[in-house]
Amino acid sequence: MPAIKFRGVDFLDFDSLLSDDERLVRDTARKFIEDNLIPIIEECNRAGRFPRELVKPMGELGFFGANLKGYNCAGMSNVEYGLVTQELERGDSGVRSFVSVQSALVMYPIYTFGSDEQKNTWLPTLQSGEKLGCFGLTEPDFGSNPGGMRTRARKVGKEYVLNGEKMWITSGTIADVAVIWAKVEDEDDTVRGFLVETDRPGFKADDIHGKWSLRASVTSGLSLQDVHVPECNLLPKSGGLKSPLMCLNQARYGIAWGAIGAAMSCYDCALQYSLLRKQFRDQPIASHQLVQQKLTWMINEITKAQLLVLQVGRLKDAGKVQHQHISMAKRNNVWMALECARLSRDILGANGVADDYPIMRHLMNLESVKTYEGTHDIHTLIIGQSVTGIDAF
Ligand SMILES: Cc1cc2nc3c(=O)[nH]c(=O)nc-3n(C[C@H](O)[C@H](O)[C@H](O)COP(=O)(O)OP(=O)(O)OC[C@H]3O[C@@H](n4cnc5c(N)ncnc54)[C@H](O)[C@@H]3O)c2cc1C
C-alpha cells in the first residue's frame, strides 16, 4: 500500500463552526475507523464480507441509535450523529449503511412508533449490538413508489398474519428482528409497521449475491408466508406511508453527512497521489492545470456540501428541519461524492481501478447510495414539489 494516509479535509476552517463536543465525537469516530476498519476493509470488500467483529465495539462507542435519548443510547445531537456517519462512510459506505439501518430504520421506528414494552425489549439490545435489525419496505415491484406495496397483514384473533416479499433489504440475513411495512387488510389497507422476529415460522431471508457495490454490507431478499405475530408486535403509533417515510428521513440525513466522508477519502487520496506521481519533465501531475482543475472542483464541492449539511443538522437540532431540506442535502452530497470518486479515479490513472487505493470501492458503493433512500431523481421531484407546490411524480 502506498504511503497515503488520510489528513482531514477542511478548506474553510469548517472546524471552527463545530463545538468542542462535536469535534471530540468526530475525532473519536475517526480514530476508531482508522484503527479498526481501514486496515480490513479492502479484504472485506473483496470477499463480500460484512465485518461483524466491529458491531460490539461500535455499540460500545454509542454509534447505534446515537441521536436517541434513554435506553442506553448516547443521546448525541444530530450534528454529532452526522459527524459519526461521515467518519463511518470515509471508511466504507457499507458499514455506514449497516449503522444507518440499525439506528434510523430499526431503533428510530421502535422509539417513535413503539409501545413501552417494545422499546424496553428491543432498544437496549439493539443499542449494544447484541441484537441486529433490518427494515423491509422495498419490494421486487415497488421501490420508488412504496405505496404500491403488496405485503399484507390480516388480523386473526389476537394475531396478525403477514404475507409478502421484500427486496434489497440491508442486514436481512443477519437480523434478529425485521421492521416490516405492510398494508393492514381490516384497516382500509393502511400501511403499518410490524416487528417480526426473524426466527418465526414462514419468515425466510436469502442474501443477494453478485453485487458490485456495498460488498461489505449484507443485502437480502425477505419472504413472509403466513407469518403469525402477536398483536403486540404491531408498532401501535405507526399509521400510513408517512411512518416509513419519517424513518427514511432520519436515514437520509445520516447519508448526507456520510457521503462527505466518502468524498473526503477520495479527494485526499487523489491530492496526495497527484503530488507524488510524476509525468513529463519529472514534474508531479499536480502541477498540470487540468489536474488542478479536478482537485479544485472537488474541494469546492466538498466545502459547499459541508456547509449545507451542517445547516440542515443545526435546523434538525432546533426542531425546524423539513423533509425537503434533507432531500436537498442527500441529493447534492451523494451526487457530489460520486463525482469526486470519478474525478479521483481519473487522477490515479490505472492505479485508480486497483484496491490498493479506496477510490474504486467508494465509487462503486456510491452508485447504491445514489439509488437507495430515495433516488437522486426522486429527491429532485421532492424539492421541485416543495418550491412549485406541484406534484410531478
Ligand atoms: C444496496 C442496497 C441496499 C438497500 N437497502 C434497503 C433496505 O434496507 N430497506 C429497503 O426497504 N430498501 C432498501 N433498498 C432499496 C432502495 O431503497 C430502492 O432500490 C430505491 O428506493 C429505488 O427503488 P428501485 O430500485 O425499485 O428503483 P425504481 O423505483 O424502479 O427506479 C428506477 C429508476 O426510475 C426512476 N424513477 C422512478 N419513478 C420515477 C418518477 N416518478 N419520475 C422520474 N423518475 C422515476 C428512478 O429515479 C430510477 O432512476 C436498498 C437498495 C440497495 C441498492
Short mmCIF file of C-alpha atoms and ligand atoms in Angstrom, two decimals:
data_model
loop_
_atom_site.label_atom_id
_atom_site.label_comp_id
_atom_site.label_asym_id
_atom_site.label_seq_id
_atom_site.Cartn_x
_atom_site.Cartn_y
_atom_site.Cartn_z
CA MET A 1 0.00 0.00 0.00
CA PRO A 2 1.45 3.40 -0.90
CA ALA A 3 2.24 5.91 1.85
CA ILE A 4 -1.09 7.70 1.63
CA LYS A 5 -2.74 8.37 4.98
CA PHE A 6 -5.85 10.49 5.47
CA ARG A 7 -5.06 14.00 6.72
CA GLY A 8 -8.54 15.51 7.09
CA VAL A 9 -10.21 17.92 4.68
CA ASP A 10 -11.02 21.43 5.90
CA PHE A 11 -10.56 24.26 3.39
CA LEU A 12 -12.69 26.93 5.06
CA ASP A 13 -11.99 26.33 8.76
CA PHE A 14 -15.18 24.27 9.00
CA ASP A 15 -13.91 23.02 12.36
CA SER A 16 -14.42 26.49 13.84
CA LEU A 17 -18.18 26.01 13.27
CA LEU A 18 -18.16 22.90 15.48
CA SER A 19 -18.27 22.81 19.28
CA ASP A 20 -15.60 21.04 21.33
CA ASP A 21 -18.00 18.16 21.92
CA GLU A 22 -18.75 17.83 18.21
CA ARG A 23 -15.05 17.74 17.34
CA LEU A 24 -14.43 15.18 20.08
CA VAL A 25 -17.16 12.89 18.75
CA ARG A 26 -15.83 13.27 15.20
CA ASP A 27 -12.23 12.58 16.24
CA THR A 28 -13.22 9.55 18.32
CA ALA A 29 -15.13 8.06 15.38
CA ARG A 30 -12.24 8.93 13.04
CA LYS A 31 -9.73 7.12 15.22
CA PHE A 32 -11.97 4.09 15.56
CA ILE A 33 -12.38 3.82 11.79
CA GLU A 34 -8.68 4.44 11.18
CA ASP A 35 -7.62 1.75 13.66
CA ASN A 36 -10.30 -0.85 13.05
CA LEU A 37 -12.00 -0.54 9.67
CA ILE A 38 -9.41 0.89 7.25
CA PRO A 39 -6.95 -1.99 7.84
CA ILE A 40 -9.53 -4.67 6.93
CA ILE A 41 -11.97 -3.01 4.55
CA GLU A 42 -10.33 -3.95 1.25
CA GLU A 43 -10.22 -7.60 2.29
CA CYS A 44 -13.90 -7.41 3.34
CA ASN A 45 -14.83 -5.75 0.07
CA ARG A 46 -13.03 -8.39 -1.99
CA ALA A 47 -14.58 -11.23 -0.03
CA GLY A 48 -18.03 -9.65 0.13
CA ARG A 49 -17.80 -9.92 3.92
CA PHE A 50 -19.57 -7.75 6.50
CA PRO A 51 -17.07 -7.05 9.33
CA ARG A 52 -19.33 -8.29 12.09
CA GLU A 53 -16.47 -8.17 14.57
CA LEU A 54 -16.88 -4.38 14.63
CA VAL A 55 -20.53 -4.49 15.78
CA LYS A 56 -19.82 -4.80 19.53
CA PRO A 57 -17.12 -2.09 19.63
CA MET A 58 -19.36 0.24 17.60
CA GLY A 59 -22.15 -0.39 20.12
CA GLU A 60 -19.76 0.41 22.98
CA LEU A 61 -18.87 3.72 21.32
CA GLY A 62 -22.58 4.59 21.15
CA PHE A 63 -22.86 4.55 17.33
CA PHE A 64 -26.25 2.75 17.28
CA GLY A 65 -29.26 4.99 17.86
CA ALA A 66 -26.70 7.67 18.70
CA ASN A 67 -29.16 10.59 18.48
CA LEU A 68 -31.89 8.90 20.56
CA LYS A 69 -32.36 9.55 24.26
CA GLY A 70 -32.63 6.90 27.03
CA TYR A 71 -32.42 3.09 26.64
CA ASN A 72 -28.58 3.34 26.96
CA CYS A 73 -28.42 5.45 23.77
CA ALA A 74 -25.67 8.05 23.54
CA GLY A 75 -28.09 10.99 23.28
CA MET A 76 -25.88 12.77 20.73
CA SER A 77 -27.05 15.88 18.92
CA ASN A 78 -27.95 15.44 15.27
CA VAL A 79 -24.76 17.22 14.21
CA GLU A 80 -22.67 14.86 16.36
CA TYR A 81 -24.51 11.87 14.91
CA GLY A 82 -23.89 13.22 11.40
CA LEU A 83 -20.17 13.57 12.08
CA VAL A 84 -20.12 9.91 13.15
CA THR A 85 -21.75 8.81 9.90
CA GLN A 86 -19.28 10.97 7.97
CA GLU A 87 -16.36 9.14 9.56
CA LEU A 88 -18.01 5.75 9.12
CA GLU A 89 -18.50 6.36 5.42
CA ARG A 90 -14.96 7.62 4.99
CA GLY A 91 -14.21 4.04 5.96
CA ASP A 92 -16.91 2.41 3.85
CA SER A 93 -20.48 3.16 2.75
CA GLY A 94 -21.48 -0.45 3.52
CA VAL A 95 -20.52 -0.18 7.17
CA ARG A 96 -22.22 3.21 7.40
CA SER A 97 -25.30 1.62 5.79
CA PHE A 98 -25.35 -1.03 8.49
CA VAL A 99 -25.23 1.64 11.22
CA SER A 100 -27.88 3.76 9.45
CA VAL A 101 -30.26 0.81 9.22
CA GLN A 102 -29.72 -0.28 12.82
CA SER A 103 -30.16 3.31 14.06
CA ALA A 104 -32.52 5.21 11.77
CA LEU A 105 -34.57 2.40 10.28
CA VAL A 106 -34.90 -0.03 13.19
CA MET A 107 -34.29 1.77 16.51
CA TYR A 108 -35.94 5.03 15.40
CA PRO A 109 -39.30 3.44 14.41
CA ILE A 110 -39.38 1.42 17.64
CA TYR A 111 -38.54 4.60 19.58
CA THR A 112 -41.10 6.71 17.71
CA PHE A 113 -43.98 4.33 16.99
CA GLY A 114 -43.40 1.56 19.56
CA SER A 115 -45.11 0.66 22.84
CA ASP A 116 -43.18 0.93 26.12
CA GLU A 117 -42.84 -2.84 26.14
CA GLN A 118 -41.38 -2.87 22.61
CA LYS A 119 -38.95 -0.09 23.49
CA ASN A 120 -37.80 -1.76 26.70
CA THR A 121 -37.41 -5.13 24.99
CA TRP A 122 -35.58 -4.05 21.88
CA LEU A 123 -33.81 -0.71 22.22
CA PRO A 124 -31.11 -1.59 24.80
CA THR A 125 -30.09 -4.77 22.95
CA LEU A 126 -30.12 -3.03 19.55
CA GLN A 127 -28.05 -0.21 21.05
CA SER A 128 -25.37 -2.61 22.27
CA GLY A 129 -25.38 -4.54 19.01
CA GLU A 130 -26.37 -7.75 20.83
CA LYS A 131 -29.41 -7.80 18.54
CA LEU A 132 -29.46 -6.65 14.92
CA GLY A 133 -32.35 -5.35 12.86
CA CYS A 134 -33.44 -4.76 9.29
CA PHE A 135 -36.09 -2.57 7.61
CA GLY A 136 -38.36 -4.09 4.99
CA LEU A 137 -40.10 -1.53 2.82
CA THR A 138 -38.90 -2.10 -0.77
CA GLU A 139 -40.48 -4.95 -2.74
CA PRO A 140 -39.45 -6.56 -6.03
CA ASP A 141 -42.05 -4.46 -7.91
CA PHE A 142 -42.16 -1.34 -5.72
CA GLY A 143 -39.07 0.75 -4.96
CA SER A 144 -39.51 4.48 -5.51
CA ASN A 145 -43.24 4.04 -5.08
CA PRO A 146 -43.55 2.06 -1.83
CA GLY A 147 -47.25 2.96 -1.59
CA GLY A 148 -47.90 0.24 -4.19
CA MET A 149 -46.62 -2.49 -1.84
CA ARG A 150 -48.32 -5.87 -1.93
CA THR A 151 -47.31 -7.13 1.53
CA ARG A 152 -50.45 -7.60 3.61
CA ALA A 153 -51.26 -8.12 7.29
CA ARG A 154 -54.55 -9.76 8.27
CA LYS A 155 -55.93 -9.74 11.81
CA VAL A 156 -56.86 -13.22 13.02
CA GLY A 157 -57.96 -13.30 16.68
CA LYS A 158 -55.13 -11.84 18.76
CA GLU A 159 -52.56 -12.22 15.99
CA TYR A 160 -51.63 -10.69 12.65
CA VAL A 161 -50.73 -12.92 9.72
CA LEU A 162 -48.23 -11.42 7.26
CA ASN A 163 -47.66 -12.36 3.63
CA GLY A 164 -45.36 -10.71 1.10
CA GLU A 165 -41.90 -10.29 -0.40
CA LYS A 166 -39.31 -7.62 0.40
CA MET A 167 -36.22 -6.99 -1.72
CA TRP A 168 -32.87 -5.23 -1.34
CA ILE A 169 -33.02 -5.35 2.44
CA THR A 170 -29.80 -4.35 4.23
CA SER A 171 -28.81 -6.80 7.01
CA GLY A 172 -31.73 -9.12 6.16
CA THR A 173 -29.99 -12.44 6.88
CA ILE A 174 -28.16 -11.25 10.00
CA ALA A 175 -31.14 -9.53 11.62
CA ASP A 176 -32.87 -10.79 14.76
CA VAL A 177 -35.84 -8.53 14.13
CA ALA A 178 -37.30 -7.11 10.94
CA VAL A 179 -39.38 -3.92 10.85
CA ILE A 180 -41.87 -4.96 8.16
CA TRP A 181 -44.18 -2.45 6.50
CA ALA A 182 -47.47 -3.96 5.36
CA LYS A 183 -50.96 -2.92 4.36
CA VAL A 184 -53.48 -3.93 7.02
CA GLU A 185 -56.50 -5.52 5.35
CA ASP A 186 -59.06 -4.69 8.03
CA GLU A 187 -57.92 -1.06 8.17
CA ASP A 188 -58.55 0.06 4.57
CA ASP A 189 -55.07 -1.10 3.55
CA THR A 190 -53.37 1.45 5.80
CA VAL A 191 -49.60 0.92 5.87
CA ARG A 192 -48.38 -0.03 9.34
CA GLY A 193 -45.15 -1.33 10.83
CA PHE A 194 -44.69 -4.74 12.48
CA LEU A 195 -41.82 -6.17 14.49
CA VAL A 196 -41.17 -9.63 13.09
CA GLU A 197 -38.68 -11.84 14.92
CA THR A 198 -36.73 -13.50 12.13
CA ASP A 199 -36.96 -17.00 13.63
CA ARG A 200 -40.75 -17.09 13.24
CA PRO A 201 -42.08 -19.91 11.02
CA GLY A 202 -42.73 -18.69 7.47
CA PHE A 203 -40.05 -15.96 7.56
CA LYS A 204 -37.16 -16.54 5.17
CA ALA A 205 -34.18 -14.35 4.24
CA ASP A 206 -31.69 -15.00 1.43
CA ASP A 207 -28.69 -12.92 0.51
CA ILE A 208 -28.42 -11.18 -2.84
CA HIS A 209 -25.12 -12.22 -4.43
CA GLY A 210 -23.15 -10.65 -7.27
CA LYS A 211 -23.36 -7.05 -6.02
CA TRP A 212 -20.58 -4.78 -7.29
CA SER A 213 -21.48 -2.21 -4.65
CA LEU A 214 -21.69 -2.18 -0.84
CA ARG A 215 -19.91 -5.51 -0.82
CA ALA A 216 -19.06 -5.16 2.89
CA SER A 217 -22.76 -4.91 3.73
CA VAL A 218 -25.33 -7.72 3.74
CA THR A 219 -28.24 -7.20 1.32
CA SER A 220 -31.09 -9.69 1.25
CA GLY A 221 -34.50 -10.63 -0.05
CA LEU A 222 -37.18 -11.46 2.55
CA SER A 223 -40.13 -13.76 2.12
CA LEU A 224 -43.07 -13.85 4.54
CA GLN A 225 -45.50 -16.70 4.11
CA ASP A 226 -48.28 -16.84 6.70
CA VAL A 227 -46.01 -15.41 9.38
CA HIS A 228 -48.00 -15.15 12.63
CA VAL A 229 -47.08 -12.38 15.07
CA PRO A 230 -48.95 -11.47 18.28
CA GLU A 231 -50.95 -8.23 18.03
CA CYS A 232 -48.48 -6.63 20.45
CA ASN A 233 -45.88 -6.77 17.62
CA LEU A 234 -47.73 -4.07 15.69
CA LEU A 235 -45.97 -0.70 16.12
CA PRO A 236 -49.01 0.99 17.71
CA LYS A 237 -48.25 4.58 16.72
CA SER A 238 -47.43 3.79 13.07
CA GLY A 239 -50.11 4.68 10.55
CA GLY A 240 -49.91 5.46 6.86
CA LEU A 241 -47.00 5.76 4.47
CA LYS A 242 -45.74 8.81 6.35
CA SER A 243 -44.46 6.48 9.10
CA PRO A 244 -41.82 4.67 6.97
CA LEU A 245 -41.08 7.98 5.22
CA MET A 246 -40.26 9.53 8.61
CA CYS A 247 -37.75 6.73 9.14
CA LEU A 248 -36.25 7.32 5.69
CA ASN A 249 -35.80 10.98 6.56
CA GLN A 250 -33.67 10.03 9.55
CA ALA A 251 -31.54 7.74 7.40
CA ARG A 252 -31.22 10.24 4.55
CA TYR A 253 -29.93 12.80 6.98
CA GLY A 254 -27.11 10.47 8.02
CA ILE A 255 -26.36 9.64 4.38
CA ALA A 256 -25.97 13.33 3.54
CA TRP A 257 -23.13 13.52 6.06
CA GLY A 258 -21.78 10.09 5.18
CA ALA A 259 -21.31 10.95 1.51
CA ILE A 260 -18.93 13.73 2.54
CA GLY A 261 -16.78 11.13 4.26
CA ALA A 262 -16.51 9.08 1.07
CA ALA A 263 -15.73 12.23 -0.93
CA MET A 264 -13.04 13.28 1.57
CA SER A 265 -11.39 9.89 1.32
CA CYS A 266 -11.27 10.06 -2.49
CA TYR A 267 -10.16 13.70 -2.65
CA ASP A 268 -7.39 13.37 -0.08
CA CYS A 269 -6.07 10.23 -1.75
CA ALA A 270 -6.08 11.89 -5.21
CA LEU A 271 -4.43 15.06 -3.88
CA GLN A 272 -1.61 13.17 -2.20
CA TYR A 273 -1.16 10.88 -5.19
CA SER A 274 -1.01 13.82 -7.59
CA LEU A 275 1.83 15.34 -5.57
CA LEU A 276 3.83 12.10 -5.64
CA ARG A 277 3.17 10.87 -9.16
CA LYS A 278 5.43 12.34 -11.82
CA GLN A 279 4.81 12.50 -15.57
CA PHE A 280 6.51 14.77 -18.15
CA ARG A 281 9.67 16.75 -17.27
CA ASP A 282 9.87 14.93 -13.91
CA GLN A 283 7.05 17.10 -12.58
CA PRO A 284 4.25 15.93 -10.27
CA ILE A 285 0.95 15.57 -12.10
CA ALA A 286 -0.43 18.09 -9.56
CA SER A 287 1.49 20.73 -11.50
CA HIS A 288 -0.73 20.32 -14.57
CA GLN A 289 -3.62 22.71 -14.90
CA LEU A 290 -6.16 20.05 -15.79
CA VAL A 291 -5.34 18.04 -12.67
CA GLN A 292 -5.60 21.17 -10.54
CA GLN A 293 -8.98 21.88 -12.08
CA LYS A 294 -10.23 18.49 -10.88
CA LEU A 295 -8.82 19.00 -7.39
CA THR A 296 -10.34 22.48 -7.25
CA TRP A 297 -13.75 21.17 -8.29
CA MET A 298 -13.60 18.59 -5.54
CA ILE A 299 -12.54 20.84 -2.67
CA ASN A 300 -15.05 23.44 -3.80
CA GLU A 301 -17.94 20.97 -3.77
CA ILE A 302 -16.87 19.21 -0.57
CA THR A 303 -16.74 22.57 1.21
CA LYS A 304 -20.21 23.55 -0.02
CA ALA A 305 -21.56 20.13 0.99
CA GLN A 306 -20.15 20.51 4.50
CA LEU A 307 -21.85 23.87 4.96
CA LEU A 308 -25.14 22.58 3.53
CA VAL A 309 -25.36 19.56 5.79
CA LEU A 310 -24.22 21.48 8.87
CA GLN A 311 -27.08 23.93 8.38
CA VAL A 312 -29.52 21.03 7.91
CA GLY A 313 -28.12 19.48 11.11
CA ARG A 314 -28.48 22.74 13.04
CA LEU A 315 -32.10 23.03 11.81
CA LYS A 316 -32.73 19.43 12.86
CA ASP A 317 -31.27 20.08 16.32
CA ALA A 318 -33.54 23.14 16.59
CA GLY A 319 -36.58 21.06 15.58
CA LYS A 320 -37.03 23.14 12.43
CA VAL A 321 -35.83 20.84 9.65
CA GLN A 322 -38.23 19.95 6.84
CA HIS A 323 -38.09 16.86 4.68
CA GLN A 324 -37.19 18.86 1.56
CA HIS A 325 -34.10 20.25 3.38
CA ILE A 326 -32.92 16.70 3.99
CA SER A 327 -33.71 15.79 0.37
CA MET A 328 -31.51 18.63 -0.83
CA ALA A 329 -28.61 17.54 1.36
CA LYS A 330 -28.91 13.86 0.36
CA ARG A 331 -29.30 14.64 -3.32
CA ASN A 332 -26.46 17.15 -3.52
CA ASN A 333 -23.96 15.42 -1.29
CA VAL A 334 -24.25 11.94 -2.80
CA TRP A 335 -24.02 13.36 -6.33
CA MET A 336 -21.02 15.44 -5.26
CA ALA A 337 -19.32 12.41 -3.68
CA LEU A 338 -19.90 10.25 -6.76
CA GLU A 339 -18.39 12.97 -8.99
CA CYS A 340 -15.41 13.26 -6.60
CA ALA A 341 -14.91 9.49 -6.76
CA ARG A 342 -14.94 9.58 -10.57
CA LEU A 343 -12.51 12.53 -10.77
CA SER A 344 -10.21 10.96 -8.16
CA ARG A 345 -10.23 7.66 -10.01
CA ASP A 346 -9.19 9.55 -13.11
CA ILE A 347 -6.34 11.32 -11.32
CA LEU A 348 -4.92 7.97 -10.19
CA GLY A 349 -4.88 6.66 -13.76
CA ALA A 350 -4.60 2.87 -13.88
CA ASN A 351 -3.88 2.71 -10.15
CA GLY A 352 -7.34 4.16 -9.65
CA VAL A 353 -9.01 0.89 -10.57
CA ALA A 354 -7.00 -1.19 -8.08
CA ASP A 355 -7.97 -1.81 -4.47
CA ASP A 356 -4.57 -0.68 -3.23
CA TYR A 357 -6.48 2.60 -3.04
CA PRO A 358 -10.01 3.14 -1.67
CA ILE A 359 -11.38 5.11 -4.61
CA MET A 360 -12.93 2.48 -6.86
CA ARG A 361 -14.63 0.88 -3.84
CA HIS A 362 -16.13 4.23 -2.85
CA LEU A 363 -17.19 4.84 -6.45
CA MET A 364 -19.00 1.51 -6.66
CA ASN A 365 -20.55 1.97 -3.22
CA LEU A 366 -21.83 5.44 -4.03
CA GLU A 367 -23.79 4.10 -7.01
CA SER A 368 -26.04 2.32 -4.49
CA VAL A 369 -26.11 5.31 -2.17
CA LYS A 370 -27.35 7.41 -5.09
CA THR A 371 -30.22 4.94 -5.58
CA TYR A 372 -31.32 3.98 -2.08
CA GLU A 373 -33.23 6.09 0.43
CA GLY A 374 -34.93 7.88 -2.45
CA THR A 375 -33.10 8.01 -5.76
CA HIS A 376 -31.38 11.21 -6.89
CA ASP A 377 -34.28 11.91 -9.23
CA ILE A 378 -36.95 11.25 -6.60
CA HIS A 379 -35.26 13.89 -4.43
CA THR A 380 -35.29 16.22 -7.44
CA LEU A 381 -39.07 15.78 -7.52
CA ILE A 382 -39.41 16.28 -3.76
CA ILE A 383 -37.56 19.61 -3.99
CA GLY A 384 -39.49 20.52 -7.15
CA GLN A 385 -42.77 19.83 -5.37
CA SER A 386 -41.66 21.93 -2.42
CA VAL A 387 -40.83 25.00 -4.50
CA THR A 388 -43.68 24.79 -7.02
CA GLY A 389 -46.40 23.16 -4.97
CA ILE A 390 -46.93 20.78 -7.91
CA ASP A 391 -46.56 17.02 -7.56
CA ALA A 392 -44.61 15.71 -10.59
CA PHE A 393 -44.13 12.08 -9.51
C1 LIG B 1 -27.54 -1.95 -1.64
C2 LIG B 1 -28.97 -1.54 -1.39
C3 LIG B 1 -29.49 -1.61 -0.10
C4 LIG B 1 -30.83 -1.29 0.13
N1 LIG B 1 -31.34 -1.41 1.41
C5 LIG B 1 -32.69 -1.26 1.62
C6 LIG B 1 -33.28 -1.54 2.91
O1 LIG B 1 -32.57 -1.83 3.89
N2 LIG B 1 -34.63 -1.49 3.03
C7 LIG B 1 -35.45 -1.16 1.98
O2 LIG B 1 -36.66 -1.13 2.17
N3 LIG B 1 -34.92 -0.87 0.75
C8 LIG B 1 -33.57 -0.92 0.55
N4 LIG B 1 -33.02 -0.67 -0.70
C9 LIG B 1 -33.92 -0.39 -1.83
C10 LIG B 1 -33.88 1.06 -2.30
O3 LIG B 1 -34.47 1.91 -1.36
C11 LIG B 1 -34.55 1.10 -3.67
O4 LIG B 1 -33.65 0.48 -4.57
C12 LIG B 1 -34.88 2.50 -4.13
O5 LIG B 1 -35.98 3.01 -3.41
C13 LIG B 1 -35.21 2.59 -5.64
O6 LIG B 1 -36.15 1.63 -5.99
P1 LIG B 1 -35.88 0.67 -7.25
O7 LIG B 1 -34.52 0.09 -7.12
O8 LIG B 1 -37.03 -0.27 -7.30
O9 LIG B 1 -35.86 1.61 -8.49
P2 LIG B 1 -37.15 2.18 -9.31
O10 LIG B 1 -38.13 2.77 -8.34
O11 LIG B 1 -37.64 1.13 -10.23
O12 LIG B 1 -36.48 3.37 -10.14
C14 LIG B 1 -35.70 3.10 -11.29
C15 LIG B 1 -35.39 4.45 -11.94
O13 LIG B 1 -36.60 5.12 -12.30
C16 LIG B 1 -36.61 6.41 -11.73
N5 LIG B 1 -37.98 6.80 -11.37
C17 LIG B 1 -38.89 6.10 -10.66
N6 LIG B 1 -40.01 6.80 -10.53
C18 LIG B 1 -39.81 7.99 -11.14
C19 LIG B 1 -40.59 9.17 -11.35
N7 LIG B 1 -41.84 9.30 -10.85
N8 LIG B 1 -40.07 10.19 -12.06
C20 LIG B 1 -38.80 10.12 -12.54
N9 LIG B 1 -38.01 9.04 -12.38
C21 LIG B 1 -38.51 7.99 -11.69
C22 LIG B 1 -35.71 6.33 -10.51
O14 LIG B 1 -35.20 7.61 -10.14
C23 LIG B 1 -34.61 5.40 -11.01
O15 LIG B 1 -33.68 6.13 -11.76
C24 LIG B 1 -31.65 -0.90 -0.94
C25 LIG B 1 -31.11 -0.79 -2.23
C26 LIG B 1 -29.78 -1.10 -2.46
C27 LIG B 1 -29.21 -0.98 -3.84
#
